[in-house]
Amino acid sequence: MRIVIVGAGQAAASMAARLRAKGHDGPLTVIGQEPAAPYQRPPLSKAYLLGDMALDRLTLRAPEWWRDQGIDLRLGETATAIDAQARVVTTDAGDHPYDALALTLGAEPRRLPAAMGGDLPGTHVIRDLADIDALAPELTAGRNLVVIGGGYIGLEAAAVARKLGLNVTLVEAAPRILGRVASPQTSQIIAALHHAHGVTILENTGISALQGDDRVTGVALNDGRVLPADLVVMGIGVLPRVQLAETAGLHLDNGIATDATGRTSDPAIWAAGDCASFPHEGGQIRLESVGGAIDMAECVADNMLGQPRDYVAKPWFWSDQFDAKLQIAGLNSGYDRTVLRAGQGDHCASVWYYRQGRLIAVDALNDARAYMIGKRLIEAGRSPDPDLIADAPDLKALMT
């Protein structure tokens, strides 16, 4: 069986390794648009941008591993079309026939429209190595950075820039940072962390345009103010890469739609990672996370090889900001109650999310114990009495 994987990120590397480990000894090709071999993306906006992690530590597998595994790793090659009837992927370098095809295309960052100045020199997004290599030289102490968007990427960029001595203002159009992904308590805890390190956060503040001719010089706000800007980072979300799937006629629903096994509407084509949606509680969701990419990719590999199982998500995420680590277990969508538990030390707390009496997620800032216990409880389907969380002398006792 000839297997082709298009996209060369975390999901592709995990899928290729799983296929070989599970006994696939046929042709296996991985096609990646970037010139770099598959690498970790989360450290890009954290340790790598800060200069604390070298490029060789980002790489997921050494070059000889791909060779020893007999995997044809095609880098710097762009897939342009899929002929689903003939079962051929066409790239700018040629054709790749397949018996089974996996799309691990990831997602791409959103930019402000060009009419608003979103393509001016000095404006940046954070998604891949090229983005970071363009941004890093601009992070010079004393310069004015405006971060647009109060999600995790924007907050991580703000934290790195402050540590490097820039003046940082973060602008969020919604009433609070992390409004789509976290409770008001978590938002307040993270906002306090940033305020303590000198980041100015403007919430409930819209942007009318980025100013500048040859380069961005300012950010005009809807209230008439203009923020001076030597550079701008846009952290306004990502869009799943679906163009290749769309032109191939695959069904789309919040990404490339798959069934519980990771199979798309074409029985010979599979999808995994940030580009793929899967069934969850009556809808199709995507998980933009390393853990999700790995787990779904391995599940798809098993199903490709006739070892059937459904993908059951066990979501976990993390975000490093300043010297604090936010760890998240579960999905908090639809929560109707939260419990705040104070931790020991500055900027140390956890937020526990419940829906109809069931524990569904935990946010833990600088509290690894709360995270680990919460994660185990969620995965075991156990829900301690929410009235006991805040004052429990020992969280571990909630597991008994």
Short mmCIF file of C-alpha atoms in Angstrom, two decimals:
data_model
loop_
_atom_site.label_atom_id
_atom_site.label_comp_id
_atom_site.label_asym_id
_atom_site.label_seq_id
_atom_site.Cartn_x
_atom_site.Cartn_y
_atom_site.Cartn_z
CA MET A 1 0.00 0.00 0.00
CA ARG A 2 1.37 3.39 -1.04
CA ILE A 3 0.71 6.04 1.62
CA VAL A 4 1.22 9.75 1.02
CA ILE A 5 1.02 12.35 3.80
CA VAL A 6 0.64 15.99 2.73
CA GLY A 7 1.78 18.43 5.39
CA ALA A 8 4.95 17.98 7.40
CA GLY A 9 4.24 19.09 10.95
CA GLN A 10 3.66 17.34 14.26
CA ALA A 11 0.73 15.26 12.98
CA ALA A 12 2.67 14.06 9.92
CA ALA A 13 5.72 13.07 11.97
CA SER A 14 3.58 11.21 14.50
CA MET A 15 1.58 9.46 11.79
CA ALA A 16 4.66 8.37 9.85
CA ALA A 17 6.32 7.00 12.98
CA ARG A 18 3.17 5.13 13.97
CA LEU A 19 2.74 3.61 10.51
CA ARG A 20 6.24 2.18 10.59
CA ALA A 21 5.92 1.04 14.21
CA LYS A 22 2.68 -0.75 13.41
CA GLY A 23 4.22 -2.68 10.56
CA HIS A 24 3.61 -0.71 7.38
CA ASP A 25 6.62 -1.53 5.20
CA GLY A 26 5.29 -0.16 1.91
CA PRO A 27 6.10 3.18 0.24
CA LEU A 28 5.59 6.15 2.55
CA THR A 29 5.98 9.75 1.38
CA VAL A 30 5.70 12.93 3.47
CA ILE A 31 5.35 16.19 1.53
CA GLY A 32 6.07 19.49 3.27
CA GLN A 33 5.88 23.00 1.88
CA GLU A 34 8.51 24.36 4.30
CA PRO A 35 12.20 23.68 3.71
CA ALA A 36 12.66 22.54 7.31
CA ALA A 37 12.04 18.98 8.49
CA PRO A 38 9.06 18.53 10.85
CA TYR A 39 9.55 20.55 14.02
CA GLN A 40 7.75 21.59 17.19
CA ARG A 41 5.59 24.68 16.78
CA PRO A 42 4.61 25.60 20.39
CA PRO A 43 8.11 26.76 21.40
CA LEU A 44 8.19 29.18 18.45
CA SER A 45 6.26 31.86 20.35
CA LYS A 46 7.97 31.00 23.63
CA ALA A 47 11.51 29.69 24.10
CA TYR A 48 12.60 29.89 20.46
CA LEU A 49 11.48 33.50 20.02
CA LEU A 50 13.17 34.39 23.30
CA GLY A 51 16.40 32.79 22.13
CA ASP A 52 16.37 30.08 24.80
CA MET A 53 15.95 27.18 22.34
CA ALA A 54 18.09 26.47 19.31
CA LEU A 55 16.71 25.27 15.99
CA ASP A 56 18.18 21.79 16.37
CA ARG A 57 16.13 21.31 19.55
CA LEU A 58 12.91 22.12 17.68
CA THR A 59 13.37 19.31 15.15
CA LEU A 60 11.18 16.29 15.88
CA ARG A 61 13.36 13.66 14.21
CA ALA A 62 16.98 13.60 13.11
CA PRO A 63 17.59 13.44 9.34
CA GLU A 64 18.93 9.92 9.58
CA TRP A 65 15.71 8.70 11.24
CA TRP A 66 13.69 9.49 8.11
CA ARG A 67 16.30 7.74 5.98
CA ASP A 68 16.54 4.70 8.25
CA GLN A 69 12.75 4.36 8.28
CA GLY A 70 12.61 4.40 4.49
CA ILE A 71 10.39 7.48 4.43
CA ASP A 72 10.59 9.73 1.38
CA LEU A 73 10.60 13.17 3.03
CA ARG A 74 9.93 15.79 0.37
CA LEU A 75 10.66 19.26 1.75
CA GLY A 76 10.08 22.58 0.02
CA GLU A 77 7.45 20.95 -2.16
CA THR A 78 3.92 22.37 -2.47
CA ALA A 79 0.89 20.18 -3.16
CA THR A 80 -1.30 21.88 -5.77
CA ALA A 81 -4.06 19.37 -6.53
CA ILE A 82 -5.56 16.01 -5.66
CA ASP A 83 -7.08 13.80 -8.33
CA ALA A 84 -9.31 11.72 -6.10
CA GLN A 85 -10.45 9.41 -8.93
CA ALA A 86 -6.95 8.61 -10.14
CA ARG A 87 -5.60 8.77 -6.57
CA VAL A 88 -2.73 11.10 -7.39
CA VAL A 89 -1.37 14.13 -5.53
CA THR A 90 0.19 16.72 -7.81
CA THR A 91 2.87 19.04 -6.47
CA ASP A 92 5.07 21.72 -8.00
CA ALA A 93 7.68 18.96 -8.40
CA GLY A 94 5.61 16.16 -9.87
CA ASP A 95 2.94 13.53 -9.23
CA HIS A 96 2.63 11.16 -6.25
CA PRO A 97 0.24 8.22 -6.67
CA TYR A 98 -1.35 6.87 -3.49
CA ASP A 99 -3.52 4.09 -2.19
CA ALA A 100 -4.18 6.02 1.02
CA LEU A 101 -3.70 9.77 1.46
CA ALA A 102 -3.53 11.73 4.72
CA LEU A 103 -3.95 15.50 4.91
CA THR A 104 -2.09 17.05 7.85
CA LEU A 105 -2.08 20.57 6.48
CA GLY A 106 -2.33 22.50 9.73
CA ALA A 107 -3.67 26.04 9.92
CA GLU A 108 -2.59 29.49 8.83
CA PRO A 109 -2.67 32.71 10.84
CA ARG A 110 -5.21 35.40 10.11
CA ARG A 111 -4.04 38.88 9.19
CA LEU A 112 -5.83 42.19 9.20
CA PRO A 113 -7.00 43.07 5.67
CA ALA A 114 -4.54 44.89 3.44
CA ALA A 115 -7.00 47.80 3.34
CA MET A 116 -6.39 48.22 7.07
CA GLY A 117 -2.61 48.03 6.68
CA GLY A 118 -2.35 44.36 7.54
CA ASP A 119 0.40 43.78 4.98
CA LEU A 120 2.63 46.75 5.88
CA PRO A 121 6.29 46.00 6.57
CA GLY A 122 6.77 45.70 10.30
CA THR A 123 3.56 43.68 10.76
CA HIS A 124 3.98 40.07 11.85
CA VAL A 125 2.11 36.84 12.53
CA ILE A 126 3.36 33.82 14.46
CA ARG A 127 2.93 30.36 13.01
CA ASP A 128 6.10 28.94 11.45
CA LEU A 129 9.87 29.28 11.49
CA ALA A 130 9.88 31.93 8.78
CA ASP A 131 7.50 34.07 10.84
CA ILE A 132 9.74 33.89 13.90
CA ASP A 133 12.94 34.44 11.93
CA ALA A 134 11.38 37.62 10.53
CA LEU A 135 10.11 38.83 13.91
CA ALA A 136 13.01 38.03 16.23
CA PRO A 137 15.50 40.62 14.86
CA GLU A 138 12.89 43.34 15.39
CA LEU A 139 12.49 42.67 19.11
CA THR A 140 14.93 45.32 20.28
CA ALA A 141 14.75 46.88 23.76
CA GLY A 142 13.07 50.26 23.86
CA ARG A 143 10.92 49.81 20.73
CA ASN A 144 7.13 50.07 20.81
CA LEU A 145 5.26 46.85 20.05
CA VAL A 146 1.50 46.69 19.64
CA VAL A 147 0.01 43.20 19.89
CA ILE A 148 -3.42 42.80 18.32
CA GLY A 149 -5.43 40.04 19.92
CA GLY A 150 -5.61 38.77 23.48
CA GLY A 151 -5.47 35.04 22.83
CA TYR A 152 -2.61 32.77 23.83
CA ILE A 153 -0.36 33.60 20.88
CA GLY A 154 -0.74 37.34 21.42
CA LEU A 155 -0.14 37.03 25.15
CA GLU A 156 2.94 34.85 24.65
CA ALA A 157 4.38 37.33 22.16
CA ALA A 158 3.70 40.18 24.59
CA ALA A 159 5.47 38.31 27.38
CA VAL A 160 8.56 37.59 25.28
CA ALA A 161 8.76 41.20 24.08
CA ARG A 162 8.53 42.58 27.61
CA LYS A 163 11.27 40.23 28.78
CA LEU A 164 13.40 41.61 25.95
CA GLY A 165 12.77 45.19 27.07
CA LEU A 166 10.20 46.43 24.56
CA ASN A 167 7.27 48.69 25.45
CA VAL A 168 4.23 46.51 24.88
CA THR A 169 0.56 47.39 24.44
CA LEU A 170 -1.92 44.61 23.77
CA VAL A 171 -5.24 45.52 22.16
CA GLU A 172 -8.26 43.23 22.49
CA ALA A 173 -11.59 44.01 20.77
CA ALA A 174 -13.61 41.78 23.10
CA PRO A 175 -14.55 42.81 26.64
CA ARG A 176 -11.67 40.74 28.05
CA ILE A 177 -8.60 38.80 26.98
CA LEU A 178 -9.05 35.05 26.45
CA GLY A 179 -12.77 35.72 26.13
CA ARG A 180 -13.40 32.78 23.77
CA VAL A 181 -11.34 30.18 25.58
CA ALA A 182 -11.29 30.88 29.31
CA SER A 183 -13.42 31.97 32.25
CA PRO A 184 -13.42 35.54 33.57
CA GLN A 185 -11.35 34.31 36.53
CA THR A 186 -8.60 32.93 34.30
CA SER A 187 -8.65 36.11 32.22
CA GLN A 188 -8.23 38.22 35.35
CA ILE A 189 -5.35 36.07 36.62
CA ILE A 190 -3.48 36.30 33.30
CA ALA A 191 -4.19 40.02 32.95
CA ALA A 192 -2.79 40.61 36.44
CA LEU A 193 0.34 38.67 35.49
CA HIS A 194 0.89 40.89 32.46
CA HIS A 195 0.15 44.11 34.33
CA ALA A 196 2.71 43.10 36.95
CA HIS A 197 5.33 42.84 34.20
CA GLY A 198 4.50 46.17 32.60
CA VAL A 199 2.27 45.17 29.68
CA THR A 200 -0.51 47.65 28.92
CA ILE A 201 -3.74 45.82 28.07
CA LEU A 202 -6.57 47.65 26.32
CA GLU A 203 -9.74 45.56 26.37
CA ASN A 204 -13.01 46.32 24.59
CA THR A 205 -10.95 48.37 22.13
CA GLY A 206 -11.32 48.15 18.37
CA ILE A 207 -8.81 49.02 15.66
CA SER A 208 -9.65 51.20 12.66
CA ALA A 209 -6.35 50.89 10.79
CA LEU A 210 -2.61 50.41 10.94
CA GLN A 211 -0.79 53.58 9.94
CA GLY A 212 2.36 54.01 7.91
CA ASP A 213 3.63 54.36 4.35
CA ASP A 214 6.80 52.32 3.83
CA ARG A 215 6.40 50.70 7.24
CA VAL A 216 3.93 50.53 10.11
CA THR A 217 4.24 53.52 12.44
CA GLY A 218 1.06 53.44 14.49
CA VAL A 219 -2.19 51.71 15.33
CA ALA A 220 -5.32 53.86 15.07
CA LEU A 221 -8.02 52.84 17.54
CA ASN A 222 -11.76 53.22 17.07
CA ASP A 223 -11.90 55.78 19.88
CA GLY A 224 -9.58 58.12 18.00
CA ARG A 225 -6.36 57.38 19.81
CA VAL A 226 -3.23 56.38 17.91
CA LEU A 227 -0.70 54.04 19.50
CA PRO A 228 2.89 54.52 18.33
CA ALA A 229 4.17 51.25 16.86
CA ASP A 230 7.61 50.30 15.64
CA LEU A 231 6.17 46.86 14.92
CA VAL A 232 2.87 45.00 15.23
CA VAL A 233 2.13 41.36 16.00
CA MET A 234 -1.28 40.04 14.93
CA GLY A 235 -2.57 37.24 17.12
CA ILE A 236 -6.14 37.14 15.83
CA GLY A 237 -6.58 33.44 15.34
CA VAL A 238 -5.96 30.87 12.63
CA LEU A 239 -7.89 29.28 9.78
CA PRO A 240 -7.62 25.58 8.93
CA ARG A 241 -5.89 24.95 5.62
CA VAL A 242 -8.68 23.44 3.55
CA GLN A 243 -8.09 24.72 0.00
CA LEU A 244 -6.54 21.48 -1.24
CA ALA A 245 -9.36 19.43 0.26
CA GLU A 246 -12.01 21.79 -1.06
CA THR A 247 -10.78 21.60 -4.65
CA ALA A 248 -10.69 17.80 -4.32
CA GLY A 249 -14.38 17.86 -3.41
CA LEU A 250 -14.02 16.75 0.21
CA HIS A 251 -16.71 17.69 2.70
CA LEU A 252 -15.79 20.64 4.92
CA ASP A 253 -17.24 21.43 8.35
CA ASN A 254 -15.10 23.57 10.64
CA GLY A 255 -12.12 22.26 8.73
CA ILE A 256 -11.74 19.04 6.74
CA ALA A 257 -14.57 16.95 8.12
CA THR A 258 -13.74 13.43 9.22
CA ASP A 259 -15.65 10.64 10.90
CA ALA A 260 -14.64 9.22 14.26
CA THR A 261 -11.81 7.25 12.64
CA GLY A 262 -10.31 10.26 10.85
CA ARG A 263 -11.60 9.29 7.40
CA THR A 264 -12.89 12.08 5.15
CA SER A 265 -15.84 11.95 2.73
CA ASP A 266 -13.47 10.16 0.31
CA PRO A 267 -12.76 6.66 1.68
CA ALA A 268 -9.12 6.79 0.50
CA ILE A 269 -8.37 10.15 2.13
CA TRP A 270 -7.83 10.82 5.83
CA ALA A 271 -7.08 13.96 7.82
CA ALA A 272 -5.59 14.81 11.21
CA GLY A 273 -4.30 17.73 13.22
CA ASP A 274 -5.28 21.40 13.13
CA CYS A 275 -6.88 21.17 9.67
CA ALA A 276 -9.27 18.36 10.62
CA SER A 277 -12.57 18.32 12.47
CA PHE A 278 -14.01 15.25 14.12
CA PRO A 279 -17.31 14.29 15.81
CA HIS A 280 -17.67 15.47 19.39
CA GLU A 281 -20.87 15.79 21.41
CA GLY A 282 -23.11 16.15 18.40
CA GLY A 283 -20.91 18.53 16.39
CA GLN A 284 -17.60 18.76 14.56
CA ILE A 285 -14.73 20.30 16.52
CA ARG A 286 -11.06 20.96 15.85
CA LEU A 287 -8.31 20.81 18.46
CA GLU A 288 -5.47 23.22 17.80
CA SER A 289 -2.96 21.49 20.04
CA VAL A 290 0.10 19.27 19.98
CA GLY A 291 -1.63 16.57 21.99
CA GLY A 292 -4.57 16.51 19.62
CA ALA A 293 -2.32 16.35 16.56
CA ILE A 294 -0.33 13.43 17.95
CA ASP A 295 -3.30 11.40 19.21
CA MET A 296 -5.46 11.87 16.12
CA ALA A 297 -2.56 11.15 13.77
CA GLU A 298 -1.75 7.91 15.57
CA CYS A 299 -5.42 6.92 15.49
CA VAL A 300 -5.56 7.58 11.73
CA ALA A 301 -2.42 5.49 11.21
CA ASP A 302 -3.99 2.57 13.05
CA ASN A 303 -7.19 2.84 10.99
CA MET A 304 -5.25 3.07 7.73
CA LEU A 305 -3.65 -0.25 8.59
CA GLY A 306 -6.94 -1.97 9.38
CA GLN A 307 -6.65 -1.75 13.16
CA PRO A 308 -9.93 0.09 13.70
CA ARG A 309 -10.61 2.41 16.61
CA ASP A 310 -12.35 5.73 17.12
CA TYR A 311 -10.47 8.87 18.04
CA VAL A 312 -11.40 9.90 21.58
CA ALA A 313 -10.00 13.32 22.40
CA LYS A 314 -8.25 13.88 25.71
CA PRO A 315 -7.50 17.58 25.34
CA TRP A 316 -4.61 19.30 27.10
CA PHE A 317 -2.86 22.57 26.36
CA TRP A 318 -0.24 24.84 27.88
CA SER A 319 1.03 28.39 27.60
CA ASP A 320 4.27 29.87 28.95
CA GLN A 321 4.09 33.57 29.80
CA PHE A 322 6.92 35.30 31.65
CA ASP A 323 7.99 32.79 34.31
CA ALA A 324 4.49 31.38 34.65
CA LYS A 325 3.05 28.21 33.12
CA LEU A 326 -0.64 27.89 32.38
CA GLN A 327 -1.73 24.26 31.97
CA ILE A 328 -5.20 23.32 30.74
CA ALA A 329 -6.96 19.97 30.81
CA GLY A 330 -10.27 19.26 29.10
CA LEU A 331 -12.61 21.48 27.09
CA ASN A 332 -14.62 24.12 28.92
CA SER A 333 -17.27 24.68 26.24
CA GLY A 334 -20.75 25.01 27.72
CA TYR A 335 -19.62 25.36 31.32
CA ASP A 336 -22.23 26.68 33.76
CA ARG A 337 -20.13 26.94 36.92
CA THR A 338 -16.54 27.66 37.81
CA VAL A 339 -14.66 27.29 41.06
CA LEU A 340 -11.54 29.33 41.78
CA ARG A 341 -8.93 27.67 43.98
CA ALA A 342 -6.08 29.78 45.27
CA GLY A 343 -2.60 28.32 45.06
CA GLN A 344 0.55 29.00 47.00
CA GLY A 345 2.65 31.93 45.83
CA ASP A 346 2.17 34.79 43.41
CA HIS A 347 0.11 34.23 40.27
CA CYS A 348 -0.74 30.71 41.38
CA ALA A 349 -4.32 29.49 41.12
CA SER A 350 -6.62 27.05 39.36
CA VAL A 351 -10.08 27.36 37.85
CA TRP A 352 -12.33 24.30 37.74
CA TYR A 353 -15.12 24.18 35.14
CA TYR A 354 -18.38 22.27 35.60
CA ARG A 355 -21.30 21.60 33.28
CA GLN A 356 -24.46 20.21 34.85
CA GLY A 357 -22.44 19.01 37.82
CA ARG A 358 -19.74 17.30 35.73
CA LEU A 359 -16.10 18.39 35.83
CA ILE A 360 -15.10 19.19 32.24
CA ALA A 361 -11.92 21.30 32.41
CA VAL A 362 -9.26 22.80 34.65
CA ASP A 363 -7.04 25.84 34.11
CA ALA A 364 -3.98 25.79 36.38
CA LEU A 365 -1.47 28.64 36.58
CA ASN A 366 1.77 27.67 38.31
CA ASP A 367 -0.05 24.78 39.95
CA ALA A 368 1.08 21.52 38.35
CA ARG A 369 -0.55 19.46 41.09
CA ALA A 370 -4.00 20.93 40.41
CA TYR A 371 -3.50 20.33 36.69
CA MET A 372 -2.44 16.70 37.06
CA ILE A 373 -5.21 15.83 39.50
CA GLY A 374 -7.82 17.64 37.43
CA LYS A 375 -6.65 15.92 34.25
CA ARG A 376 -6.86 12.48 35.88
CA LEU A 377 -10.32 13.18 37.24
CA ILE A 378 -11.61 14.36 33.85
CA GLU A 379 -10.15 11.39 31.96
CA ALA A 380 -11.60 9.01 34.56
CA GLY A 381 -15.02 10.65 34.26
CA ARG A 382 -15.04 11.59 37.94
CA SER A 383 -16.48 14.84 39.26
CA PRO A 384 -15.78 15.86 42.83
CA ASP A 385 -18.30 18.07 44.59
CA PRO A 386 -17.55 21.60 43.36
CA ASP A 387 -18.21 22.94 46.87
CA LEU A 388 -15.15 21.01 48.09
CA ILE A 389 -12.65 22.29 45.52
CA ALA A 390 -11.78 25.74 46.85
CA ASP A 391 -10.94 24.74 50.41
CA ALA A 392 -9.84 21.11 50.09
CA PRO A 393 -6.61 20.79 52.12
CA ASP A 394 -5.34 18.08 49.77
CA LEU A 395 -6.65 17.84 46.21
CA LYS A 396 -5.43 14.25 45.95
CA ALA A 397 -8.09 13.25 48.44
CA LEU A 398 -10.71 14.16 45.82
CA MET A 399 -9.56 11.20 43.74
CA THR A 400 -10.57 8.63 46.34
#
